Amino acid sequence: MTAGGGQTGARVLLVDDDPVLLRVVGGVLSQAGYLLSSARAAEDAWLTVQREEIDVVLTDLQLEGESGLELCRRVGRDFPDLPVILVTGASRLESAVAALRAGAYDFVTKPVEPESLLLAVGRAAEHRRVVREVARLKTPPPPDAGLDDLQGDSPAMRDVYDLIARVAETDATVLVTGESGTGKELAAHALHQRSARRAGPFVAVNCAALTETLLESELFGHAKGAFTDAARAHTGLFARANGGTLFLDEIGDMPLTTQVKVLRALQERKVRPVGTTDEVPFDVRLISATHQDLEAMVEEGRFRRDLYFRVDVVRLEMPPLRAREGDVLLLARRLLDRQAARMNKPVTEISPAAAAALLAYDWPGNVRELVNCIEHAVALCRLSHLTFEDLPEKIRRRAGASRAPAATPRDGGPPITLAEVERQHVLAVLAACQGNRAQAARALGLDRTTLYRKLQRYGVPLREGEKSLQAGESLCMRSGSGDLLHHETQETYARVDGCIGIVYDGLACRRAGREGGHGHGHQGRDDRRDGDHDRQDGRPRQGRGSEGRGRAGPLARPAGRRRKLEGPGLHGRGEVPPAPRREPGEAGVRLQLRPRRRR
């Protein structure tokens, strides 16, 4: 994985008629580990998408001939799972919104910054990978992929299948190694089922689960009365596996004294049951398994060297689940079908968010932990598909941590600044709201003038009404002689020097005289009564809010009522004039400042 959140080796198609931009952007992406293809026209790019395996398309908006927007639509129509990122100028936000409507995955504004570029391309490449994995679940695996009880189609498992196919027909002793939960016993079953002994028994014993005395009794058998609890004769596992396969699981935990007897039995092909002098011949194929390093145990004197050479004739290494690229979702789907049938639940799919969480987890417990995870998720699932919330908490927590790449340095470079993260988030929310400033401000939890200031700082031009709103608010903020009255409905009246301002749509107003002290905030105290807006000593009221920025707290006043202001008002009656009506479909916030009529 690259630092930008993408995949090392993912192929990116660059589409731009500017060779300099192609060279610069291509250099940034190639240093991050991406493979590159390029095209200077939309038609050439379209042919490349059809001919090559592309993971991400990065195209400029303005191209010779067909535009990048048209290319985005064509790719979205015929290759819906291929993410397209549009590069647009900072002043062409409407074009970026149109591209998102056409099916673009994301957009990057000019001038292109390396941090923003890598973040967008990395997320698109990861999205492509997850979508491919989810789609692959619905495709049946190749005939040899489900080798007996083993499942998986990754290169690591392909190597396992190949080795099993090469040694299964022989009687060679096999040592299966690997971490706990990787499926060592399933591999032993596969070896048995593909061997000439498949008609014989498959007998398994866990050497770590029995004491030394019981293990010898299980392996070699015992005669009646051989020890206190031997009420009847018992046939040992070597004899019971005659003509088939004996599987010694966790052979590294076998006691040293028992190792000596097992070694002799393998050399003589005979066993002597406990409590008798008779020897019983056997014909078995021995398969052993361990999660320990037997070579190190030999050097430490905890495992006999001669027995080690007996059991380690052919070694079969079972890969951990984290090394089986592409197998996690395949196994999860098989386990989902099994657990849903067992619990009688109509769960048939895995959501993309849940699939991404499964892929992001390291699986230290391997397949056994995945079985536990799917069983947990199916038990809690209330829909027809597994969701992110159905997964165990540790998997959700690990996935949540992987979703925060902003503070992660990229290949030793500087981390993304907080201002850049804020800029990307604001522009993305605005694009998702289809350019509606009011809706974006509500989604971001900002008042609209704050959003307008941010957009100006990001290079997004303001509309005419938005400029006047900023100017009016600045006048109200600078005034030191009046008082702002906040109304809980859609009207707020403000008295300033020589003017009366009328603010619509719940604009968060601030008290005049802010320079004289702290203003009222959301949590600030506001015990004003009708006709008494300031303290009796004439000083401005002080209070701290949740943000400490002087935002006016709401007045406890019925909706729709107006407040009288001190001093002469319009028409000399000392009252606020009725608010002008808002035209249907009119968007944004309006501030009208009218001069006070002289008497």
XYZ file of C-alpha atoms in Angstrom, residues 93-457:
365
model
C -16.675 24.162 -9.339
C -19.891 23.820 -11.330
C -18.046 21.599 -13.809
C -16.782 19.432 -10.964
C -20.335 19.049 -9.689
C -21.469 18.070 -13.181
C -18.691 15.491 -13.310
C -19.823 13.959 -10.013
C -23.319 13.738 -11.428
C -21.886 12.033 -14.502
C -20.336 9.347 -12.311
C -16.873 10.712 -11.398
C -15.418 9.288 -8.205
C -13.647 12.490 -7.108
C -12.132 15.731 -8.407
C -8.860 17.592 -7.864
C -8.515 21.353 -8.298
C -5.680 23.189 -10.018
C -2.956 23.873 -9.202
C -2.566 20.192 -8.415
C -0.858 19.611 -5.082
C 0.974 16.276 -4.622
C -0.685 15.574 -1.252
C -4.201 16.063 -2.618
C -3.395 14.069 -5.738
C -2.018 11.052 -3.867
C -4.904 11.099 -1.411
C -7.530 11.115 -4.174
C -5.803 8.501 -6.345
C -5.066 6.270 -3.345
C -8.689 6.231 -2.220
C -9.890 5.568 -5.774
C -7.475 2.636 -6.175
C -8.586 1.179 -2.840
C -12.227 1.578 -3.885
C -11.479 -0.250 -7.132
C -9.851 -3.122 -5.259
C -12.740 -3.533 -2.810
C -15.346 -3.446 -5.593
C -13.423 -6.108 -7.507
C -13.230 -8.345 -4.456
C -16.962 -8.015 -3.775
C -17.773 -8.766 -7.430
C -15.495 -11.794 -7.389
C -17.579 -13.349 -4.629
C -20.408 -13.845 -7.118
C -18.137 -15.664 -9.594
C -17.641 -19.404 -8.989
C -13.999 -20.319 -8.326
C -12.035 -22.451 -10.802
C -12.638 -26.218 -10.558
C -9.350 -26.876 -8.774
C -9.593 -23.895 -6.403
C -11.743 -25.725 -3.859
C -9.302 -28.592 -3.430
C -11.314 -30.860 -1.170
C -12.004 -28.803 1.956
C -9.378 -26.158 1.178
C -10.619 -22.897 -0.326
C -8.812 -19.960 -1.838
C -7.512 -18.744 -5.159
C -4.518 -16.637 -4.106
C -0.991 -17.309 -5.446
C 0.051 -18.624 -2.024
C -2.774 -21.173 -2.017
C -2.038 -22.082 -5.629
C 1.430 -23.126 -4.484
C -0.181 -25.259 -1.768
C -2.475 -26.962 -4.296
C 0.465 -27.629 -6.605
C 2.556 -29.265 -3.879
C -0.388 -31.360 -2.680
C -1.006 -32.591 -6.223
C 2.674 -33.557 -6.625
C 3.065 -35.545 -3.372
C -0.467 -36.847 -2.761
C -0.065 -39.984 -4.879
C 3.107 -40.989 -3.080
C 3.512 -42.408 0.417
C 6.049 -39.755 1.389
C 5.845 -38.480 4.943
C 4.683 -34.856 5.022
C 5.210 -32.180 7.677
C 2.555 -29.420 7.496
C 3.705 -26.169 9.124
C 2.063 -22.810 9.649
C 0.468 -20.563 12.233
C -2.495 -21.696 14.294
C -5.755 -21.460 12.387
C -4.285 -21.684 8.880
C -5.945 -25.015 8.018
C -3.164 -27.556 8.554
C -5.589 -30.388 9.248
C -7.568 -29.505 6.111
C -4.353 -29.815 4.115
C -3.749 -33.229 5.657
C -7.303 -34.250 4.661
C -6.633 -33.049 1.113
C -3.458 -35.126 0.924
C -5.358 -38.190 2.100
C -8.311 -37.687 -0.255
C -6.066 -37.342 -3.311
C -3.837 -40.287 -2.416
C -4.154 -43.957 -3.243
C -5.138 -44.503 0.407
C -8.334 -42.414 0.171
C -10.463 -45.571 0.633
C -8.703 -46.209 3.964
C -9.269 -44.420 7.288
C -8.026 -40.966 8.171
C -7.132 -40.957 11.872
C -6.113 -37.748 13.651
C -4.787 -37.088 17.147
C -3.728 -33.850 18.862
C -0.496 -34.548 20.701
C -0.850 -31.430 22.831
C -4.261 -32.436 24.193
C -3.167 -35.643 25.991
C -0.836 -36.445 28.837
C 2.193 -38.645 28.183
C 0.526 -41.821 29.488
C -2.746 -41.276 27.655
C -0.944 -40.341 24.439
C 1.035 -43.591 24.413
C -2.158 -45.539 25.106
C -3.926 -43.769 22.236
C -1.091 -44.259 19.772
C -0.039 -47.838 20.557
C -3.109 -49.285 22.350
C -3.152 -51.279 25.564
C -4.158 -54.685 26.841
C -6.910 -55.316 29.368
C -5.657 -54.616 32.884
C -2.516 -52.840 31.660
C -3.220 -50.086 34.189
C -5.887 -49.203 36.739
C -8.569 -47.935 34.362
C -7.848 -50.406 31.553
C -11.094 -52.368 31.907
C -10.864 -53.625 28.317
C -8.314 -53.881 25.547
C -7.843 -50.819 23.312
C -6.607 -50.747 19.727
C -4.068 -47.987 19.147
C -4.319 -45.326 16.438
C -1.411 -46.768 14.453
C -3.330 -50.014 14.086
C -6.691 -48.309 13.474
C -5.180 -46.229 10.672
C -3.880 -49.353 8.939
C -4.247 -48.928 5.176
C -4.919 -45.185 5.541
C -3.369 -42.023 6.975
C -2.325 -41.148 10.527
C -2.266 -37.426 11.281
C -0.210 -36.316 14.297
C -1.277 -32.729 14.988
C 1.037 -30.498 17.060
C 3.815 -33.079 17.048
C 6.141 -30.460 18.541
C 4.309 -30.862 21.869
C 4.969 -34.620 22.050
C 7.014 -35.643 25.150
C 10.595 -36.789 24.499
C 9.972 -40.293 25.874
C 7.027 -40.756 23.547
C 9.123 -39.454 20.637
C 11.521 -42.354 21.119
C 8.697 -44.921 20.870
C 7.140 -43.226 17.833
C 10.522 -43.217 16.075
C 10.942 -46.950 16.683
C 7.417 -47.667 15.451
C 8.047 -45.740 12.216
C 11.324 -47.607 11.640
C 9.954 -51.087 12.402
C 6.443 -50.528 11.080
C 5.227 -52.312 14.205
C 3.768 -51.188 17.523
C 3.666 -52.919 20.898
C 0.500 -52.135 22.893
C 0.977 -51.148 26.539
C 0.826 -54.154 28.861
C 1.704 -56.808 26.241
C 4.732 -58.262 24.489
C 3.002 -58.831 21.184
C 3.865 -56.564 18.262
C 1.159 -55.427 15.847
C 2.211 -54.507 12.307
C 0.681 -51.489 10.602
C 0.741 -49.823 7.201
C 0.031 -46.088 7.416
C 1.095 -42.899 5.778
C 2.246 -40.407 8.397
C 1.353 -36.726 8.150
C 2.425 -34.425 10.984
C 1.679 -30.781 11.716
C 3.065 -28.098 13.991
C 3.007 -24.337 14.479
C 6.441 -24.411 16.133
C 9.928 -24.228 14.664
C 11.103 -27.831 14.929
C 14.629 -26.981 13.790
C 15.037 -24.560 16.680
C 13.558 -27.126 19.057
C 16.112 -29.669 17.841
C 18.940 -27.235 18.575
C 17.476 -26.607 22.029
C 17.184 -30.360 22.747
C 13.362 -30.316 22.980
C 12.788 -32.444 19.887
C 14.742 -35.494 18.757
C 16.876 -34.894 15.688
C 16.377 -38.413 14.310
C 12.585 -38.136 14.588
C 12.747 -34.698 12.945
C 14.372 -36.207 9.845
C 11.734 -38.924 9.830
C 8.742 -36.590 9.823
C 10.165 -33.728 7.740
C 10.562 -35.520 4.405
C 8.302 -33.125 2.448
C 7.346 -29.831 4.062
C 4.038 -28.147 3.245
C 3.874 -24.551 4.482
C 0.363 -23.186 5.032
C 0.331 -19.396 4.465
C -1.283 -17.073 7.021
C -4.523 -15.425 5.970
C -2.881 -11.986 5.735
C -0.579 -13.389 3.019
C -3.452 -14.873 0.997
C -4.269 -11.846 -1.132
C -7.840 -12.012 -2.382
C -8.928 -15.004 -0.269
C -10.429 -13.139 2.696
C -13.707 -12.225 0.992
C -13.906 -15.560 -0.813
C -13.684 -17.423 2.492
C -16.027 -14.920 4.146
C -18.681 -15.577 1.516
C -18.432 -19.356 1.940
C -18.615 -19.006 5.705
C -21.545 -16.591 5.364
C -23.568 -19.145 3.393
C -22.770 -21.844 5.939
C -23.583 -19.772 9.026
C -26.735 -18.266 7.513
C -28.054 -21.748 6.728
C -27.163 -23.000 10.209
C -28.884 -20.039 11.912
C -31.765 -20.008 9.430
C -31.184 -16.345 8.510
C -31.721 -14.868 5.013
C -28.294 -13.222 4.879
C -26.843 -13.454 1.371
C -24.432 -10.548 0.816
C -21.589 -8.579 2.386
C -21.787 -4.783 2.104
C -18.816 -2.899 0.583
C -18.094 -1.192 3.920
C -17.983 -4.538 5.732
C -15.847 -6.009 2.942
C -13.378 -3.130 3.242
C -13.147 -3.690 7.010
C -12.468 -7.395 6.514
C -9.710 -6.588 4.035
C -8.142 -3.991 6.335
C -7.824 -6.404 9.269
C -4.590 -8.418 9.795
C -6.269 -11.657 11.010
C -3.723 -12.822 13.607
C -5.994 -15.805 14.289
C -6.134 -16.630 10.566
C -9.063 -18.620 9.162
C -10.225 -19.681 12.621
C -10.654 -16.015 13.601
C -12.489 -15.315 10.330
C -14.917 -18.141 11.145
C -15.549 -16.537 14.529
C -16.035 -13.101 12.938
C -18.603 -14.269 10.365
C -20.514 -16.280 12.958
C -20.649 -13.170 15.187
C -21.782 -10.962 12.303
C -24.515 -13.331 11.101
C -25.846 -13.700 14.638
C -26.223 -9.902 14.944
C -27.306 -9.183 11.385
C -30.829 -7.760 10.956
C -30.770 -7.208 7.191
C -30.271 -9.355 4.116
C -26.588 -8.398 4.028
C -23.793 -8.021 6.553
C -23.046 -4.405 7.437
C -20.034 -2.718 8.989
C -21.873 -2.445 12.318
C -22.398 -6.249 12.434
C -18.660 -6.951 12.617
C -16.814 -7.437 15.928
C -15.627 -4.249 17.603
C -11.897 -4.898 17.176
C -12.315 -5.287 13.423
C -14.392 -2.095 13.206
C -11.818 -0.268 15.333
C -8.954 -1.429 13.104
C -10.878 -0.398 9.983
C -11.650 3.013 11.496
C -7.959 3.599 12.193
C -7.067 2.730 8.598
C -9.538 5.315 7.322
C -7.528 8.229 8.752
C -4.575 8.667 6.353
C -4.326 12.440 6.687
C -1.783 12.392 9.495
C 0.323 9.635 7.899
C 3.517 10.884 6.204
C 3.849 9.800 2.600
C 7.091 7.917 1.930
C 8.976 10.034 4.434
C 7.436 13.294 3.199
C 5.581 15.864 5.296
C 2.086 14.973 6.541
C -1.011 16.656 5.156
C -1.789 19.859 7.000
C -5.025 20.365 8.884
C -5.904 23.263 6.568
C -5.598 20.984 3.525
C -7.816 18.351 5.123
C -10.396 21.061 5.881
C -10.216 22.422 2.322
C -10.763 19.006 0.755
C -13.647 18.259 3.088
C -15.404 21.591 2.487
C -15.125 21.281 -1.301
C -16.248 17.642 -1.229
C -19.333 18.494 0.860
C -20.132 21.422 -1.432
C -19.866 19.154 -4.459
C -22.055 16.526 -2.794
C -24.646 19.264 -2.174
C -24.509 20.058 -5.914
C -23.166 23.561 -5.315
C -25.925 24.599 -2.893
C -24.121 26.847 -0.414
C -26.935 26.883 2.124
C -27.220 23.108 2.214
C -23.433 22.708 2.407
C -23.218 25.181 5.286
C -25.834 23.228 7.255
C -24.043 19.958 6.555
C -20.723 21.441 7.703
C -22.217 23.089 10.793
C -21.154 26.572 9.649
C -23.025 29.787 9.075
C -23.060 30.805 5.461
C -20.803 33.823 5.767
C -18.094 31.648 7.289
C -18.502 29.245 4.377
C -18.276 32.141 1.903
C -15.021 33.342 3.446
C -13.559 29.847 3.206
C -14.628 29.511 -0.428
C -12.987 32.839 -1.235
C -9.805 31.630 0.420
